[in-house]
Amino acid sequence: MSSIPTLPFAPLSETLAGSWLLQSRVDLNASGERHPDPALGEDAVALLIYDRGGHFAAQFMKRDRSDPVPDAPAAALNNSRAQGGYDAYFGTYRIDDAAGTVTQTLLGALSQHNVGMTLTRAMQVVDDMLIIKLDTTAWDGTAVTRTLTWRRVA
């Protein structure tokens, strides 16, 4: 039986720079069931920018903030902390093309607890879509795998 050859993806160092709008933000628990995050939701409004000089900025907002929004847990594994349905941070990044990861160091953040954090994310760019996957902790302490899908806008 022959296997279907797969085309290699272009390295992140060639494809990541640009501006990205969030399309979806889905958390799945170990059973593969959706475990929506009440702090930002699955349909958050978000902008992510990576420049060619090694700097990035990210902003996330819960689409509907008309009701009180719980803050994300301060001790969430491998994640920043949203407050009042909003999260924002910026800093520097470096790419590991071989591993398909991007490591970000937060120089500034909405939550003072996030300043100085280093976060590594598995990423892949396919055409004009950026897919980011990370293991983190949900608002209630449940371990989840979060998948963020972004569309390039510039």
CSV table of C-alpha atoms in Angstrom, one decimal:
chain,number,residue,atom,x,y,z
A,1,MET,CA,0.0,0.0,0.0
A,2,SER,CA,1.5,3.3,-1.0
A,3,SER,CA,1.1,6.4,1.1
A,4,ILE,CA,0.0,9.8,-0.2
A,5,PRO,CA,3.0,12.2,-0.1
A,6,THR,CA,2.4,15.3,1.9
A,7,LEU,CA,3.8,18.7,0.9
A,8,PRO,CA,6.1,20.3,3.4
A,9,PHE,CA,4.8,23.5,4.9
A,10,ALA,CA,6.9,26.7,4.5
A,11,PRO,CA,8.8,27.5,7.7
A,12,LEU,CA,7.2,29.8,10.2
A,13,SER,CA,10.1,32.2,9.8
A,14,GLU,CA,8.8,32.8,6.2
A,15,THR,CA,5.1,32.8,6.9
A,16,LEU,CA,4.3,34.1,10.4
A,17,ALA,CA,4.9,37.9,10.0
A,18,GLY,CA,1.7,39.8,9.5
A,19,SER,CA,-1.6,40.7,11.1
A,20,TRP,CA,-4.2,38.0,12.0
A,21,LEU,CA,-7.9,38.1,13.0
A,22,LEU,CA,-9.2,35.4,15.3
A,23,GLN,CA,-11.7,33.0,13.6
A,24,SER,CA,-12.2,30.6,16.5
A,25,ARG,CA,-10.9,29.7,20.0
A,26,VAL,CA,-11.9,26.1,21.0
A,27,ASP,CA,-11.0,24.3,24.2
A,28,LEU,CA,-11.3,20.5,24.3
A,29,ASN,CA,-11.0,18.5,27.5
A,30,ALA,CA,-9.2,15.1,27.6
A,31,SER,CA,-12.4,13.4,26.3
A,32,GLY,CA,-12.5,15.6,23.3
A,33,GLU,CA,-15.6,17.5,24.5
A,34,ARG,CA,-15.8,21.3,24.1
A,35,HIS,CA,-15.2,23.1,27.4
A,36,PRO,CA,-15.9,26.8,26.6
A,37,ASP,CA,-14.0,29.5,28.5
A,38,PRO,CA,-16.4,32.0,30.0
A,39,ALA,CA,-13.7,34.7,30.3
A,40,LEU,CA,-13.3,35.1,26.5
A,41,GLY,CA,-15.6,32.5,24.9
A,42,GLU,CA,-15.2,30.6,21.7
A,43,ASP,CA,-15.9,33.5,19.4
A,44,ALA,CA,-13.8,36.2,20.9
A,45,VAL,CA,-12.7,39.3,18.9
A,46,ALA,CA,-9.0,39.3,18.6
A,47,LEU,CA,-6.0,40.7,16.7
A,48,LEU,CA,-2.5,39.2,16.7
A,49,ILE,CA,0.4,41.0,15.1
A,50,TYR,CA,3.9,39.6,14.4
A,51,ASP,CA,6.4,42.0,12.9
A,52,ARG,CA,9.6,41.0,11.0
A,53,GLY,CA,11.8,42.5,13.8
A,54,GLY,CA,10.8,40.0,16.4
A,55,HIS,CA,8.0,41.9,18.2
A,56,PHE,CA,4.4,40.9,18.6
A,57,ALA,CA,1.1,42.2,20.2
A,58,ALA,CA,-2.1,40.4,21.0
A,59,GLN,CA,-5.5,41.6,22.1
A,60,PHE,CA,-8.6,39.5,22.9
A,61,MET,CA,-12.1,40.6,23.8
A,62,LYS,CA,-15.1,38.5,24.7
A,63,ARG,CA,-17.6,39.4,22.0
A,64,ASP,CA,-20.5,40.1,24.4
A,65,ARG,CA,-19.4,41.9,27.6
A,66,SER,CA,-22.9,43.1,28.5
A,67,ASP,CA,-23.0,40.7,31.5
A,68,PRO,CA,-20.3,40.4,34.2
A,69,VAL,CA,-17.4,38.3,32.9
A,70,PRO,CA,-15.3,36.2,35.3
A,71,ASP,CA,-11.6,36.8,35.3
A,72,ALA,CA,-9.4,33.9,34.1
A,73,PRO,CA,-7.6,32.1,36.9
A,74,ALA,CA,-4.3,33.6,37.9
A,75,ALA,CA,-2.6,30.3,37.9
A,76,ALA,CA,-3.7,29.0,34.5
A,77,LEU,CA,-1.0,26.7,33.1
A,78,ASN,CA,0.8,28.1,30.1
A,79,ASN,CA,-1.5,31.0,29.5
A,80,SER,CA,-2.1,34.7,30.2
A,81,ARG,CA,-4.9,36.1,32.4
A,82,ALA,CA,-8.0,37.8,30.9
A,83,GLN,CA,-9.7,40.3,33.1
A,84,GLY,CA,-13.3,41.5,32.6
A,85,GLY,CA,-13.6,39.8,29.3
A,86,TYR,CA,-10.4,41.3,27.9
A,87,ASP,CA,-6.8,40.3,27.5
A,88,ALA,CA,-3.8,42.1,26.0
A,89,TYR,CA,-0.1,41.6,26.0
A,90,PHE,CA,3.0,42.4,23.8
A,91,GLY,CA,6.7,41.5,23.7
A,92,THR,CA,9.3,39.7,21.7
A,93,TYR,CA,9.2,36.4,19.9
A,94,ARG,CA,11.6,33.8,18.4
A,95,ILE,CA,10.8,31.0,16.0
A,96,ASP,CA,12.0,27.4,16.1
A,97,ASP,CA,11.3,26.3,12.5
A,98,ALA,CA,12.4,22.7,13.2
A,99,ALA,CA,10.0,22.3,16.1
A,100,GLY,CA,7.2,24.4,14.5
A,101,THR,CA,7.0,26.6,17.7
A,102,VAL,CA,7.1,30.3,18.6
A,103,THR,CA,8.4,31.4,22.0
A,104,GLN,CA,7.0,34.7,23.2
A,105,THR,CA,8.3,36.8,26.1
A,106,LEU,CA,5.7,39.2,27.5
A,107,LEU,CA,7.2,42.6,28.1
A,108,GLY,CA,3.9,44.1,28.9
A,109,ALA,CA,0.4,42.7,29.8
A,110,LEU,CA,-3.0,43.7,31.0
A,111,SER,CA,-2.4,41.5,34.0
A,112,GLN,CA,0.7,42.4,36.0
A,113,HIS,CA,1.1,38.7,36.8
A,114,ASN,CA,1.9,38.0,33.1
A,115,VAL,CA,4.7,40.5,32.6
A,116,GLY,CA,7.9,38.6,32.0
A,117,MET,CA,6.2,35.3,31.2
A,118,THR,CA,7.6,33.1,28.5
A,119,LEU,CA,5.1,31.1,26.5
A,120,THR,CA,5.8,28.6,23.7
A,121,ARG,CA,3.1,27.7,21.2
A,122,ALA,CA,3.0,25.1,18.4
A,123,MET,CA,2.0,27.0,15.2
A,124,GLN,CA,1.4,26.3,11.6
A,125,VAL,CA,0.5,28.6,8.7
A,126,VAL,CA,-1.6,27.0,5.9
A,127,ASP,CA,-2.3,29.4,3.1
A,128,ASP,CA,-3.8,32.5,4.9
A,129,MET,CA,-4.7,30.6,8.1
A,130,LEU,CA,-2.6,30.4,11.3
A,131,ILE,CA,-3.3,27.6,13.7
A,132,ILE,CA,-2.0,27.7,17.3
A,133,LYS,CA,-2.3,24.8,19.7
A,134,LEU,CA,-1.5,24.8,23.4
A,135,ASP,CA,-2.2,22.8,26.5
A,136,THR,CA,-3.6,25.0,29.3
A,137,THR,CA,-5.9,25.0,32.2
A,138,ALA,CA,-9.6,26.1,31.9
A,139,TRP,CA,-11.3,28.5,34.3
A,140,ASP,CA,-12.4,25.6,36.5
A,141,GLY,CA,-9.0,23.9,36.6
A,142,THR,CA,-9.8,21.3,33.8
A,143,ALA,CA,-6.9,20.5,31.6
A,144,VAL,CA,-7.7,21.5,28.0
A,145,THR,CA,-6.1,21.7,24.6
A,146,ARG,CA,-6.9,25.1,23.1
A,147,THR,CA,-6.9,25.6,19.3
A,148,LEU,CA,-6.9,29.2,18.0
A,149,THR,CA,-7.5,29.6,14.3
A,150,TRP,CA,-6.6,33.0,12.7
A,151,ARG,CA,-7.1,34.5,9.3
A,152,ARG,CA,-4.3,36.8,7.8
A,153,VAL,CA,-5.5,40.3,7.2
A,154,ALA,CA,-2.2,41.9,6.3
